[in-house]
mmCIF file of C-alpha atoms in Angstrom:
data_model
loop_
_atom_site.group_PDB
_atom_site.id
_atom_site.type_symbol
_atom_site.label_atom_id
_atom_site.label_comp_id
_atom_site.label_asym_id
_atom_site.label_seq_id
_atom_site.Cartn_x
_atom_site.Cartn_y
_atom_site.Cartn_z
ATOM 1 C CA MET J 1 105.850 117.049 132.917
ATOM 2 C CA THR J 2 105.230 118.430 129.153
ATOM 3 C CA ASP J 3 106.730 121.837 128.713
ATOM 4 C CA ALA J 4 103.315 124.302 128.596
ATOM 5 C CA LEU J 5 105.161 126.259 125.264
ATOM 6 C CA HIS J 6 105.488 122.879 123.386
ATOM 7 C CA THR J 7 101.905 121.920 124.090
ATOM 8 C CA GLU J 8 100.479 125.139 122.721
ATOM 9 C CA LEU J 9 102.822 124.471 119.743
ATOM 10 C CA LEU J 10 101.331 121.384 119.482
ATOM 11 C CA GLY J 11 97.985 122.361 119.535
ATOM 12 C CA LEU J 12 98.428 125.140 117.184
ATOM 13 C CA ALA J 13 99.921 122.301 114.603
ATOM 14 C CA GLN J 14 96.892 120.546 115.186
ATOM 15 C CA GLU J 15 94.358 123.176 114.301
ATOM 16 C CA ALA J 16 96.427 124.144 110.889
ATOM 17 C CA ALA J 17 96.763 120.585 110.246
ATOM 18 C CA ARG J 18 93.219 120.102 110.251
ATOM 19 C CA ARG J 19 91.677 122.817 108.469
ATOM 20 C CA ALA J 20 94.823 122.470 105.803
ATOM 21 C CA GLY J 21 93.736 118.587 105.303
ATOM 22 C CA GLU J 22 89.717 120.060 104.960
ATOM 23 C CA LEU J 23 90.715 122.505 102.618
ATOM 24 C CA LEU J 24 92.602 119.690 100.680
ATOM 25 C CA ARG J 25 90.361 116.834 100.950
ATOM 26 C CA ASP J 26 87.008 118.587 100.126
ATOM 27 C CA GLY J 27 88.259 121.638 97.993
ATOM 28 C CA ARG J 28 90.080 119.495 95.421
ATOM 29 C CA PRO J 29 89.164 120.955 92.132
ATOM 30 C CA ALA J 30 87.798 118.127 89.666
ATOM 31 C CA ASP J 31 90.120 119.669 87.041
ATOM 32 C CA LEU J 32 93.005 120.170 89.231
ATOM 33 C CA ALA J 33 96.160 120.928 87.199
ATOM 34 C CA VAL J 34 99.759 121.522 87.950
ATOM 35 C CA ALA J 35 100.387 125.207 88.763
ATOM 36 C CA ALA J 36 104.705 124.864 88.667
ATOM 37 C CA THR J 37 107.026 122.493 88.664
ATOM 38 C CA LYS J 38 110.457 122.344 91.004
ATOM 39 C CA SER J 39 113.551 119.808 90.033
ATOM 40 C CA SER J 40 112.069 118.764 87.302
ATOM 41 C CA PRO J 41 109.107 118.523 85.020
ATOM 42 C CA ILE J 42 107.647 115.716 87.117
ATOM 43 C CA ASP J 43 108.124 117.071 90.284
ATOM 44 C CA VAL J 44 105.293 118.871 90.542
ATOM 45 C CA VAL J 45 103.006 121.832 92.359
ATOM 46 C CA THR J 46 99.249 122.808 92.481
ATOM 47 C CA GLU J 47 97.273 125.446 93.348
ATOM 48 C CA MET J 48 96.378 123.283 96.375
ATOM 49 C CA ASP J 49 99.780 123.066 97.870
ATOM 50 C CA ILE J 50 100.059 126.852 97.725
ATOM 51 C CA ALA J 51 96.612 127.383 98.922
ATOM 52 C CA ALA J 52 97.233 125.085 102.176
ATOM 53 C CA GLU J 53 100.510 126.640 102.954
ATOM 54 C CA LYS J 54 99.169 130.090 103.051
ATOM 55 C CA LEU J 55 96.436 129.042 105.164
ATOM 56 C CA ILE J 56 98.637 127.072 107.821
ATOM 57 C CA THR J 57 101.480 130.297 107.879
ATOM 58 C CA ASP J 58 98.088 132.819 108.131
ATOM 59 C CA LEU J 59 97.289 130.779 110.912
ATOM 60 C CA ILE J 60 100.228 130.271 112.866
ATOM 61 C CA SER J 61 101.299 134.010 112.427
ATOM 62 C CA GLU J 62 97.541 135.335 113.791
ATOM 63 C CA HIS J 63 98.726 133.301 117.235
ATOM 64 C CA ARG J 64 102.539 133.708 116.989
ATOM 65 C CA PRO J 65 103.472 136.466 115.049
ATOM 66 C CA ASP J 66 107.106 136.470 115.847
ATOM 67 C CA ASP J 67 107.796 132.535 114.897
ATOM 68 C CA GLY J 68 110.144 131.744 111.965
ATOM 69 C CA PHE J 69 108.779 129.531 108.876
ATOM 70 C CA LEU J 70 110.391 126.959 106.412
ATOM 71 C CA GLY J 71 107.710 125.624 103.811
ATOM 72 C CA GLU J 72 108.148 123.491 100.912
ATOM 73 C CA GLU J 73 106.210 125.947 98.788
ATOM 74 C CA GLY J 74 107.983 129.261 99.704
ATOM 75 C CA ALA J 75 107.289 130.327 103.056
ATOM 76 C CA SER J 76 110.886 131.146 104.577
ATOM 77 C CA THR J 77 111.265 134.008 107.551
ATOM 78 C CA GLU J 78 113.731 134.078 110.074
ATOM 79 C CA GLY J 79 111.324 135.102 113.251
ATOM 80 C CA THR J 80 112.729 136.262 116.674
ATOM 81 C CA SER J 81 111.105 134.080 119.052
ATOM 82 C CA GLY J 82 113.584 130.850 118.629
ATOM 83 C CA VAL J 83 110.702 129.009 117.308
ATOM 84 C CA ARG J 84 110.464 127.669 113.602
ATOM 85 C CA TRP J 85 107.491 126.042 112.051
ATOM 86 C CA VAL J 86 108.643 123.241 108.969
ATOM 87 C CA ILE J 87 105.780 122.691 106.919
ATOM 88 C CA ASP J 88 105.019 120.349 103.858
ATOM 89 C CA PRO J 89 101.493 121.444 103.232
ATOM 90 C CA LEU J 90 101.175 118.609 100.923
ATOM 91 C CA ASP J 91 103.384 115.296 101.149
ATOM 92 C CA GLY J 92 102.360 113.357 98.246
ATOM 93 C CA THR J 93 101.388 115.935 95.476
ATOM 94 C CA VAL J 94 101.541 113.579 92.496
ATOM 95 C CA ASN J 95 99.443 110.962 94.551
ATOM 96 C CA TYR J 96 97.111 113.964 94.882
ATOM 97 C CA LEU J 97 97.076 115.004 91.719
ATOM 98 C CA TYR J 98 96.235 111.910 90.387
ATOM 99 C CA GLY J 99 93.336 111.037 93.163
ATOM 100 C CA LEU J 100 95.247 108.849 95.255
ATOM 101 C CA PRO J 101 94.737 108.472 98.954
ATOM 102 C CA THR J 102 98.379 108.160 100.246
ATOM 103 C CA TRP J 103 99.096 112.230 101.013
ATOM 104 C CA SER J 104 99.387 114.146 104.089
ATOM 105 C CA VAL J 105 99.878 117.808 105.704
ATOM 106 C CA SER J 106 103.216 117.836 107.724
ATOM 107 C CA ILE J 107 103.778 120.299 110.321
ATOM 108 C CA ALA J 108 106.471 120.371 112.600
ATOM 109 C CA ALA J 109 107.722 123.474 115.479
ATOM 110 C CA GLU J 110 111.482 123.520 116.120
ATOM 111 C CA GLN J 111 113.041 124.979 119.101
ATOM 112 C CA ASP J 112 116.392 126.355 119.009
ATOM 113 C CA GLY J 113 116.764 124.106 115.858
ATOM 114 C CA GLU J 114 115.410 120.865 117.282
ATOM 115 C CA ALA J 115 111.761 119.302 116.505
ATOM 116 C CA VAL J 116 110.043 119.424 119.821
ATOM 117 C CA ALA J 117 106.150 119.180 118.525
ATOM 118 C CA GLY J 118 105.106 117.419 115.113
ATOM 119 C CA VAL J 119 102.011 116.669 113.602
ATOM 120 C CA VAL J 120 100.928 114.725 110.295
ATOM 121 C CA ALA J 121 97.153 114.797 109.244
ATOM 122 C CA ALA J 122 96.298 111.823 106.780
ATOM 123 C CA PRO J 123 92.788 113.032 105.872
ATOM 124 C CA MET J 124 91.930 110.593 103.208
ATOM 125 C CA ARG J 125 92.595 107.471 106.298
ATOM 126 C CA GLY J 126 90.990 109.635 108.620
ATOM 127 C CA GLU J 127 93.803 109.925 110.988
ATOM 128 C CA THR J 128 96.323 112.354 112.346
ATOM 129 C CA TYR J 129 99.532 111.396 114.017
ATOM 130 C CA HIS J 130 101.079 113.807 116.367
ATOM 131 C CA ALA J 131 104.443 114.092 119.148
ATOM 132 C CA VAL J 132 105.601 116.366 121.849
ATOM 133 C CA ARG J 133 109.730 115.414 122.461
ATOM 134 C CA GLY J 134 109.554 113.415 125.546
ATOM 135 C CA GLY J 135 105.862 112.919 125.404
ATOM 136 C CA GLY J 136 105.449 109.794 123.201
ATOM 137 C CA ALA J 137 103.933 109.244 120.073
ATOM 138 C CA TRP J 138 99.873 109.355 119.427
ATOM 139 C CA ALA J 139 97.320 108.944 116.706
ATOM 140 C CA THR J 140 93.451 109.647 116.449
ATOM 141 C CA GLY J 141 91.285 107.823 113.780
ATOM 142 C CA PRO J 142 88.626 106.184 112.745
ATOM 143 C CA TRP J 143 88.670 104.558 116.419
ATOM 144 C CA ASP J 144 87.701 105.490 120.000
ATOM 145 C CA GLY J 145 90.157 108.266 121.775
ATOM 146 C CA GLU J 146 93.936 108.434 120.876
ATOM 147 C CA ARG J 147 96.063 105.560 120.591
ATOM 148 C CA ARG J 148 99.598 105.801 121.799
ATOM 149 C CA LEU J 149 102.102 104.527 119.005
ATOM 150 C CA SER J 150 104.865 101.812 119.412
ATOM 151 C CA CYS J 151 107.115 100.186 116.840
ATOM 152 C CA ARG J 152 106.788 96.855 116.344
ATOM 153 C CA PRO J 153 108.939 94.097 117.775
ATOM 154 C CA THR J 154 111.952 93.939 115.901
ATOM 155 C CA ALA J 155 112.296 91.693 113.146
ATOM 156 C CA PRO J 156 115.122 90.025 111.396
ATOM 157 C CA LEU J 157 116.393 91.902 108.498
ATOM 158 C CA GLU J 158 115.288 89.094 106.197
ATOM 159 C CA GLN J 159 111.659 89.606 107.843
ATOM 160 C CA ALA J 160 111.577 93.282 107.801
ATOM 161 C CA LEU J 161 109.104 95.294 105.611
ATOM 162 C CA VAL J 162 110.742 98.398 104.532
ATOM 163 C CA SER J 163 109.100 101.159 102.420
ATOM 164 C CA THR J 164 111.144 103.938 100.511
ATOM 165 C CA GLY J 165 110.406 106.488 97.974
ATOM 166 C CA PHE J 166 112.346 107.664 94.840
ATOM 167 C CA ASN J 167 113.649 111.249 93.519
ATOM 168 C CA TYR J 168 111.968 113.079 90.830
ATOM 169 C CA VAL J 169 115.679 113.446 88.527
ATOM 170 C CA THR J 170 115.792 110.784 86.118
ATOM 171 C CA GLU J 171 119.541 109.967 87.140
ATOM 172 C CA VAL J 172 118.853 109.994 90.786
ATOM 173 C CA ARG J 173 116.210 107.780 90.416
ATOM 174 C CA THR J 174 117.531 105.248 88.287
ATOM 175 C CA HIS J 175 120.359 104.726 90.970
ATOM 176 C CA GLN J 176 117.330 104.630 93.749
ATOM 177 C CA ALA J 177 116.031 101.758 91.790
ATOM 178 C CA ASP J 178 119.589 99.673 91.395
ATOM 179 C CA VAL J 179 119.664 99.853 95.386
ATOM 180 C CA ALA J 180 116.034 98.752 95.925
ATOM 181 C CA ARG J 181 116.318 95.620 93.570
ATOM 182 C CA ARG J 182 120.017 94.715 95.711
ATOM 183 C CA LEU J 183 118.068 95.216 98.861
ATOM 184 C CA ILE J 184 114.879 93.517 97.775
ATOM 185 C CA PRO J 185 116.301 89.822 97.903
ATOM 186 C CA LEU J 186 117.699 90.767 101.834
ATOM 187 C CA LEU J 187 114.254 91.787 102.968
ATOM 188 C CA ARG J 188 110.431 90.855 103.296
ATOM 189 C CA ASP J 189 109.572 93.356 100.904
ATOM 190 C CA ILE J 190 109.697 96.565 99.715
ATOM 191 C CA ARG J 191 106.892 99.498 99.504
ATOM 192 C CA ARG J 192 106.748 102.789 97.647
ATOM 193 C CA GLY J 193 103.975 104.818 99.313
ATOM 194 C CA GLY J 194 104.399 108.086 97.855
ATOM 195 C CA SER J 195 104.356 110.374 101.375
ATOM 196 C CA ALA J 196 107.539 110.145 103.486
ATOM 197 C CA ALA J 197 105.730 111.760 106.175
ATOM 198 C CA ILE J 198 102.822 108.903 106.013
ATOM 199 C CA ASP J 199 105.840 106.447 105.704
ATOM 200 C CA LEU J 200 107.324 107.328 108.925
ATOM 201 C CA CYS J 201 104.395 107.334 110.766
ATOM 202 C CA ASP J 202 103.539 104.038 109.703
ATOM 203 C CA LEU J 203 106.697 102.958 111.247
ATOM 204 C CA ALA J 204 105.691 104.442 114.093
ATOM 205 C CA ALA J 205 102.505 102.747 114.242
ATOM 206 C CA GLY J 206 103.878 99.285 113.555
ATOM 207 C CA ARG J 207 102.903 98.708 109.800
ATOM 208 C CA LEU J 208 106.620 99.111 108.831
ATOM 209 C CA ASP J 209 110.028 97.748 109.724
ATOM 210 C CA GLY J 210 111.989 100.690 108.086
ATOM 211 C CA TYR J 211 112.255 103.248 106.012
ATOM 212 C CA PHE J 212 114.885 104.962 103.788
ATOM 213 C CA GLU J 213 115.028 107.925 101.241
ATOM 214 C CA ARG J 214 117.422 109.725 99.411
ATOM 215 C CA GLY J 215 116.665 113.676 98.584
ATOM 216 C CA LEU J 216 114.340 114.332 101.353
ATOM 217 C CA ASN J 217 114.026 118.318 102.367
ATOM 218 C CA ALA J 218 113.517 119.196 106.263
ATOM 219 C CA TRP J 219 109.738 119.796 105.585
ATOM 220 C CA ASP J 220 109.430 115.944 104.318
ATOM 221 C CA MET J 221 110.437 114.534 107.465
ATOM 222 C CA ALA J 222 111.080 116.984 110.411
ATOM 223 C CA ALA J 223 107.425 115.944 111.707
ATOM 224 C CA GLY J 224 107.517 112.201 111.045
ATOM 225 C CA ASP J 225 110.976 111.973 111.982
ATOM 226 C CA LEU J 226 109.913 113.092 115.709
ATOM 227 C CA ILE J 227 106.976 110.958 115.778
ATOM 228 C CA ALA J 228 108.492 107.762 114.531
ATOM 229 C CA ARG J 229 111.512 108.461 117.264
ATOM 230 C CA GLU J 230 108.453 109.059 119.992
ATOM 231 C CA ALA J 231 107.350 105.573 119.005
ATOM 232 C CA GLY J 232 110.567 104.007 119.691
ATOM 233 C CA ALA J 233 112.270 104.073 116.386
ATOM 234 C CA LEU J 234 115.738 104.729 115.274
ATOM 235 C CA THR J 235 116.541 107.405 112.509
ATOM 236 C CA GLY J 236 119.611 108.844 111.202
ATOM 237 C CA GLY J 237 121.250 109.119 107.814
ATOM 238 C CA ARG J 238 124.881 107.605 106.931
ATOM 239 C CA PRO J 239 126.633 105.907 109.662
ATOM 240 C CA GLY J 240 127.016 108.360 112.393
ATOM 241 C CA GLU J 241 125.160 111.239 110.644
ATOM 242 C CA ARG J 242 121.703 112.554 111.240
ATOM 243 C CA PRO J 243 118.843 112.375 108.497
ATOM 244 C CA SER J 244 119.831 114.801 105.612
ATOM 245 C CA THR J 245 119.369 115.150 102.000
ATOM 246 C CA ASP J 246 122.034 112.523 101.206
ATOM 247 C CA LEU J 247 120.014 109.967 103.022
ATOM 248 C CA ALA J 248 117.276 109.235 105.636
ATOM 249 C CA VAL J 249 116.723 106.131 107.711
ATOM 250 C CA ALA J 250 114.214 105.197 110.225
ATOM 251 C CA ALA J 251 113.499 101.878 111.538
ATOM 252 C CA THR J 252 113.059 99.440 114.562
ATOM 253 C CA PRO J 253 115.970 99.325 116.966
ATOM 254 C CA GLY J 254 117.064 95.864 115.593
ATOM 255 C CA VAL J 255 116.527 97.033 112.010
ATOM 256 C CA PHE J 256 118.550 100.179 111.744
ATOM 257 C CA GLU J 257 121.800 99.415 112.041
ATOM 258 C CA PRO J 258 122.008 96.709 109.354
ATOM 259 C CA LEU J 259 119.732 98.519 106.847
ATOM 260 C CA GLN J 260 121.909 101.583 107.366
ATOM 261 C CA GLN J 261 124.981 99.723 106.977
ATOM 262 C CA LEU J 262 123.599 97.538 103.819
ATOM 263 C CA LEU J 263 122.440 101.363 102.234
ATOM 264 C CA GLU J 264 125.877 102.547 102.832
ATOM 265 C CA ASP J 265 127.520 99.387 101.357
ATOM 266 C CA PHE J 266 125.317 100.129 98.013
ATOM 267 C CA GLY J 267 125.808 103.767 98.060
ATOM 268 C CA ALA J 268 122.528 104.794 98.440
ATOM 269 C CA TRP J 269 123.513 108.225 99.340
ATOM 270 C CA HIS J 270 125.369 108.962 96.140
ATOM 271 C CA ASP J 271 125.190 108.219 92.391
#
């Protein structure tokens, strides 16, 4: 039986993600511009990132005023309930800035430090992915009803389609490109979508065999990591470690270990 609290948290995350997705999709200004930069001049924030995060935190706070927050655009409160919301109001900001469709709203609820509910909304796809810990992963979209998500049957590594992302710091991105160059001959191919949350959900939905990236933060992967695991994927970081800013790896069970080992061998976690 799914815990009633986790069901409550999921419902609230779904409503917040739906409203934020509508705001971003329908409210995008024609003259959208960069409002600020983060790690480098090309790591951007728009006014819509900020507005979406405020919408999400305001809505959740109305219903659960004692919860904590960790948000990409600055929301950070401890809370007293044992529940913390980890929020990326717009994952794929550069795609959004350029009018590309691969962007998402990612919201996860953690209880005592562990993700228990997660939602990723991809408004331009008309799809929303969600999971509660122990309850499987599900999606709604341009089809009837909910679909249960399941990873693809494991392919040999050389037939695996793997996605990745690149950092906004030039030196790091250059090293990541070299790792990708070494991997390409060993895989079916590599994709680069621009939204970590969507990549993890595509793994859950059987659209990818694996995913890896260096430099992710908690808000980039909290919801997507839970959804991928609930769909049968394995996730981690360097061998024996959890996903971290050093390295995040997610893949079908048969692809995970060989992919993780190659990334370790190639030094994907450092310059």
